[in-house]
Short mmCIF file of C-alpha atoms in Angstrom, two decimals:
data_model
loop_
_atom_site.label_atom_id
_atom_site.label_comp_id
_atom_site.label_asym_id
_atom_site.label_seq_id
_atom_site.Cartn_x
_atom_site.Cartn_y
_atom_site.Cartn_z
CA MET A 1379 -94.73 0.41 -103.40
CA GLY A 1380 -92.99 -1.26 -105.49
CA GLY A 1381 -90.58 0.29 -108.40
CA GLY A 1382 -90.78 2.67 -106.50
CA ALA A 1383 -92.26 6.27 -107.06
CA ARG A 1384 -92.07 7.66 -110.62
CA MET A 1385 -89.39 10.08 -111.06
CA ILE A 1386 -91.29 14.22 -110.98
CA LEU A 1387 -87.50 15.92 -112.40
CA SER A 1388 -84.99 14.36 -115.22
CA PRO A 1389 -81.62 13.31 -114.14
CA GLU A 1390 -79.88 15.60 -115.54
CA THR A 1391 -82.07 18.84 -113.96
CA LEU A 1392 -81.65 17.15 -110.22
CA LYS A 1393 -77.81 16.98 -110.91
CA THR A 1394 -78.31 21.18 -111.97
CA LEU A 1395 -80.26 22.06 -109.05
CA GLU A 1396 -78.02 20.31 -106.71
CA TRP A 1397 -75.11 21.99 -108.22
CA LEU A 1398 -77.12 25.36 -107.55
CA ALA A 1399 -78.17 24.58 -104.16
CA ALA A 1400 -74.70 23.87 -103.17
CA GLY A 1401 -73.23 27.27 -103.96
CA LEU A 1402 -75.81 29.12 -102.38
CA GLY A 1403 -75.53 26.82 -99.55
CA VAL A 1404 -71.85 27.53 -99.22
CA ILE A 1405 -72.64 31.29 -99.70
CA ASN A 1406 -74.61 30.93 -96.85
CA ILE A 1407 -71.84 29.37 -94.02
CA ALA A 1408 -69.90 31.57 -95.28
CA LEU A 1409 -71.92 34.72 -94.43
CA LEU A 1410 -72.37 32.99 -91.07
CA ILE A 1411 -69.61 32.39 -90.08
CA PHE A 1412 -69.00 36.00 -89.78
CA ARG A 1413 -72.70 36.43 -87.97
CA SER A 1414 -73.74 38.40 -91.04
CA GLN A 1415 -77.63 38.54 -91.15
CA TRP A 1416 -77.67 37.52 -95.57
CA ASN A 1417 -77.31 34.46 -94.48
CA PHE A 1418 -80.06 33.47 -93.77
CA ALA A 1419 -81.38 34.91 -98.20
CA PHE A 1420 -78.58 32.07 -99.43
CA ALA A 1421 -80.02 29.48 -96.74
CA ILE A 1422 -83.31 29.92 -97.79
CA ALA A 1423 -82.90 29.54 -101.29
CA SER A 1424 -80.46 27.37 -100.82
CA VAL A 1425 -83.05 25.20 -99.00
CA SER A 1426 -85.97 25.59 -101.75
CA LEU A 1427 -84.40 23.64 -104.20
CA TYR A 1428 -83.21 21.12 -101.31
CA VAL A 1429 -86.89 19.97 -100.57
CA PHE A 1430 -87.13 18.35 -104.56
CA ILE A 1431 -83.71 17.03 -104.77
CA PHE A 1432 -84.05 15.06 -100.83
CA PHE A 1433 -87.54 14.26 -102.47
CA GLU A 1434 -86.62 12.42 -105.71
CA SER A 1435 -83.58 10.67 -103.96
CA ARG A 1436 -86.25 9.23 -101.51
CA LEU A 1437 -84.69 11.33 -98.22
CA TYR A 1438 -87.83 12.46 -97.50
CA ALA A 1439 -87.17 13.53 -93.16
CA GLU A 1440 -84.86 15.43 -94.98
CA SER A 1441 -86.90 16.58 -97.87
CA GLY A 1442 -89.92 17.65 -94.68
CA LEU A 1443 -86.77 18.67 -92.99
CA GLN A 1444 -86.38 21.34 -96.06
CA VAL A 1445 -89.93 22.86 -95.64
CA PHE A 1446 -88.98 23.01 -91.61
CA PHE A 1447 -85.39 25.31 -92.63
CA ILE A 1448 -87.66 27.50 -95.22
CA VAL A 1449 -89.97 28.39 -92.00
CA ALA A 1450 -86.75 28.32 -89.53
CA ASN A 1451 -84.67 30.23 -91.54
CA ILE A 1452 -86.99 33.16 -91.70
CA TRP A 1453 -87.87 33.11 -87.80
CA GLY A 1454 -84.19 33.29 -87.82
CA TRP A 1455 -83.52 36.38 -89.56
CA MET A 1456 -86.35 38.21 -87.82
CA VAL A 1457 -84.74 37.23 -84.25
CA TRP A 1458 -80.77 38.26 -85.62
CA ARG A 1459 -82.52 41.81 -86.79
CA ARG A 1460 -84.06 42.17 -83.44
CA SER A 1461 -80.99 41.28 -81.85
CA LEU A 1462 -78.25 43.86 -83.58
CA GLY A 1463 -79.55 46.97 -81.60
CA ASP A 1464 -79.52 50.63 -81.97
CA HIS A 1465 -76.67 51.12 -83.48
CA GLU A 1466 -76.87 51.53 -87.20
CA ASP A 1467 -73.25 50.11 -88.21
CA ASP A 1468 -73.70 47.07 -85.58
CA SER A 1469 -74.45 44.65 -88.56
CA ARG A 1470 -72.82 41.63 -86.32
CA VAL A 1471 -75.12 39.56 -83.26
CA ALA A 1472 -74.17 38.56 -80.46
CA VAL A 1473 -73.25 34.83 -79.10
CA ARG A 1474 -72.69 32.68 -76.13
CA TRP A 1475 -73.05 29.23 -74.79
CA LEU A 1476 -75.64 27.17 -73.34
CA ASP A 1477 -75.61 26.42 -70.06
CA TRP A 1478 -75.08 22.27 -69.04
CA ARG A 1479 -79.26 21.84 -67.82
CA SER A 1480 -80.21 23.40 -71.39
CA ARG A 1481 -77.21 21.07 -72.79
CA VAL A 1482 -78.73 17.71 -71.16
CA VAL A 1483 -82.57 18.73 -72.46
CA TRP A 1484 -80.87 19.96 -76.18
CA LEU A 1485 -79.53 16.49 -76.53
CA THR A 1486 -82.15 14.27 -75.21
CA VAL A 1487 -85.18 16.05 -77.23
CA THR A 1488 -83.19 15.86 -80.25
CA ALA A 1489 -82.54 11.35 -79.47
CA ALA A 1490 -85.64 10.91 -78.86
CA LEU A 1491 -87.18 13.36 -82.24
CA SER A 1492 -84.65 10.99 -84.17
CA LEU A 1493 -85.95 7.91 -83.20
CA ASN A 1494 -89.37 8.30 -83.39
CA LEU A 1495 -88.87 9.76 -87.02
CA GLY A 1496 -86.82 7.14 -87.49
CA TRP A 1497 -89.24 4.35 -86.67
CA LEU A 1498 -91.87 6.31 -88.58
CA MET A 1499 -89.85 6.27 -91.20
CA HIS A 1500 -89.07 2.86 -91.29
CA LYS A 1501 -92.48 1.13 -90.59
CA TYR A 1502 -94.31 4.09 -93.06
CA THR A 1503 -92.39 4.75 -96.09
CA ASN A 1504 -90.12 3.10 -98.68
CA ALA A 1505 -86.99 5.56 -97.14
CA ALA A 1506 -83.80 4.15 -99.00
CA MET A 1507 -81.89 4.80 -95.07
CA PRO A 1508 -84.98 5.93 -92.44
CA PHE A 1509 -83.05 6.30 -89.10
CA ALA A 1510 -79.54 7.78 -90.73
CA ASP A 1511 -81.91 10.13 -92.96
CA SER A 1512 -83.83 10.89 -89.91
CA ALA A 1513 -80.83 11.77 -86.74
CA ILE A 1514 -79.72 14.03 -89.53
CA ALA A 1515 -83.04 15.67 -89.43
CA GLY A 1516 -83.36 15.19 -86.12
CA ALA A 1517 -79.98 17.20 -85.44
CA SER A 1518 -80.32 19.48 -88.13
CA VAL A 1519 -84.11 20.63 -86.26
CA ALA A 1520 -82.13 21.36 -82.83
CA ALA A 1521 -78.61 23.33 -84.92
CA GLN A 1522 -81.19 25.74 -86.62
CA ILE A 1523 -83.00 26.73 -83.45
CA LEU A 1524 -79.80 26.81 -81.66
CA LEU A 1525 -78.23 29.09 -85.09
CA GLY A 1526 -81.47 31.39 -84.17
CA TYR A 1527 -80.51 32.14 -80.77
CA ARG A 1528 -77.07 32.50 -81.58
CA ARG A 1529 -75.81 29.69 -79.25
CA ILE A 1530 -72.22 28.31 -79.97
CA GLU A 1531 -73.49 24.76 -79.34
CA ASN A 1532 -74.86 25.20 -82.64
CA TRP A 1533 -71.72 24.66 -84.39
CA ILE A 1534 -70.74 21.68 -82.20
CA LEU A 1535 -73.78 20.48 -83.46
CA TRP A 1536 -73.53 21.12 -87.24
CA ILE A 1537 -69.96 19.19 -87.39
CA ALA A 1538 -71.19 16.22 -86.37
CA ILE A 1539 -74.52 16.65 -89.19
CA ASP A 1540 -72.16 17.19 -91.74
CA VAL A 1541 -69.82 14.10 -91.08
CA ALA A 1542 -72.97 12.47 -91.35
CA ALA A 1543 -74.17 13.81 -93.84
CA VAL A 1544 -71.39 13.19 -96.01
CA LEU A 1545 -71.42 9.44 -95.48
CA LEU A 1546 -74.76 9.20 -96.70
CA TYR A 1547 -75.19 11.67 -99.50
CA ILE A 1548 -72.02 9.32 -101.03
CA ASP A 1549 -74.35 6.33 -100.53
CA ARG A 1550 -76.97 7.96 -102.45
CA GLY A 1551 -74.91 9.56 -104.88
CA LEU A 1552 -75.49 13.08 -104.16
CA TYR A 1553 -71.43 13.66 -104.91
CA PRO A 1554 -71.93 17.88 -105.24
CA THR A 1555 -74.57 17.77 -101.49
CA ALA A 1556 -71.63 15.16 -100.19
CA GLY A 1557 -69.09 17.75 -101.66
CA LEU A 1558 -70.59 20.63 -100.18
CA TYR A 1559 -71.24 19.07 -96.54
CA SER A 1560 -67.30 18.63 -96.64
CA GLY A 1561 -67.07 21.66 -97.45
CA MET A 1562 -69.33 22.92 -94.73
CA LEU A 1563 -67.95 20.56 -92.11
CA VAL A 1564 -64.18 22.89 -92.92
CA MET A 1565 -66.12 25.87 -92.61
CA SER A 1566 -68.10 24.97 -89.47
CA LEU A 1567 -64.73 24.13 -87.59
CA PHE A 1568 -63.66 27.54 -88.95
CA GLY A 1569 -66.67 29.33 -87.75
CA LEU A 1570 -67.32 27.16 -83.99
CA ARG A 1571 -63.40 28.72 -83.76
CA GLU A 1572 -64.69 32.05 -84.15
CA TRP A 1573 -67.70 32.42 -82.40
CA MET A 1574 -65.92 30.93 -79.38
CA THR A 1575 -63.40 34.11 -80.25
CA VAL A 1576 -66.02 36.55 -80.23
CA TYR A 1577 -67.19 34.91 -77.28
CA ARG A 1578 -63.96 35.37 -75.38
CA ARG A 1579 -63.51 39.27 -76.92
CA GLN A 1580 -67.47 39.63 -75.53
CA GLN A 1581 -66.39 38.72 -71.81
CA SER A 1582 -63.14 41.06 -72.10
CA ALA A 1583 -65.28 44.08 -73.05
CA LEU A 1584 -67.57 43.54 -69.67
CA PRO A 1585 -67.21 45.94 -67.12
CA ALA A 1586 -65.48 43.96 -64.72
#
């Protein structure tokens, strides 16, 4: 592609959008930790901005991933609303673990998706870091779906994604986004602990 695709957004506009998207992302994760359905509204706003931010940074797999996130967050919001039950004051969803067989299936499919997407990005685009980009994208798809189904493993995947994403975004000069993912790493660790605590509380409340 020679000198590369011409930038649509100015560097100043891109940086402003990045800071705004990062702030919305922080609010999203904070609400998600405490299992509030309103996390999805902030997630949709944040990822909509990241469509343009990642495209301009030549992280095409992650740019396309944000479109998936928009759809997935709308779907997740609907699933969470249906799971709240009949009590008007019950605004927080229940959570649970996958079984071991399901974990193996999820890991296998995620790895296959990531490798194939990385190969396509490497062969057909000028993506800056196709395999790292695609690994984050593939794992994020899996984590987002698990989040929609309220499985605790989504936090484990997000923790791994956050570590990889911080390194990738620093390499691409996306420092506010790297900072966001550093914060999200800490929040994901807290989220994992919180959901595990909630699960134990749910189990103890079951009739003997």
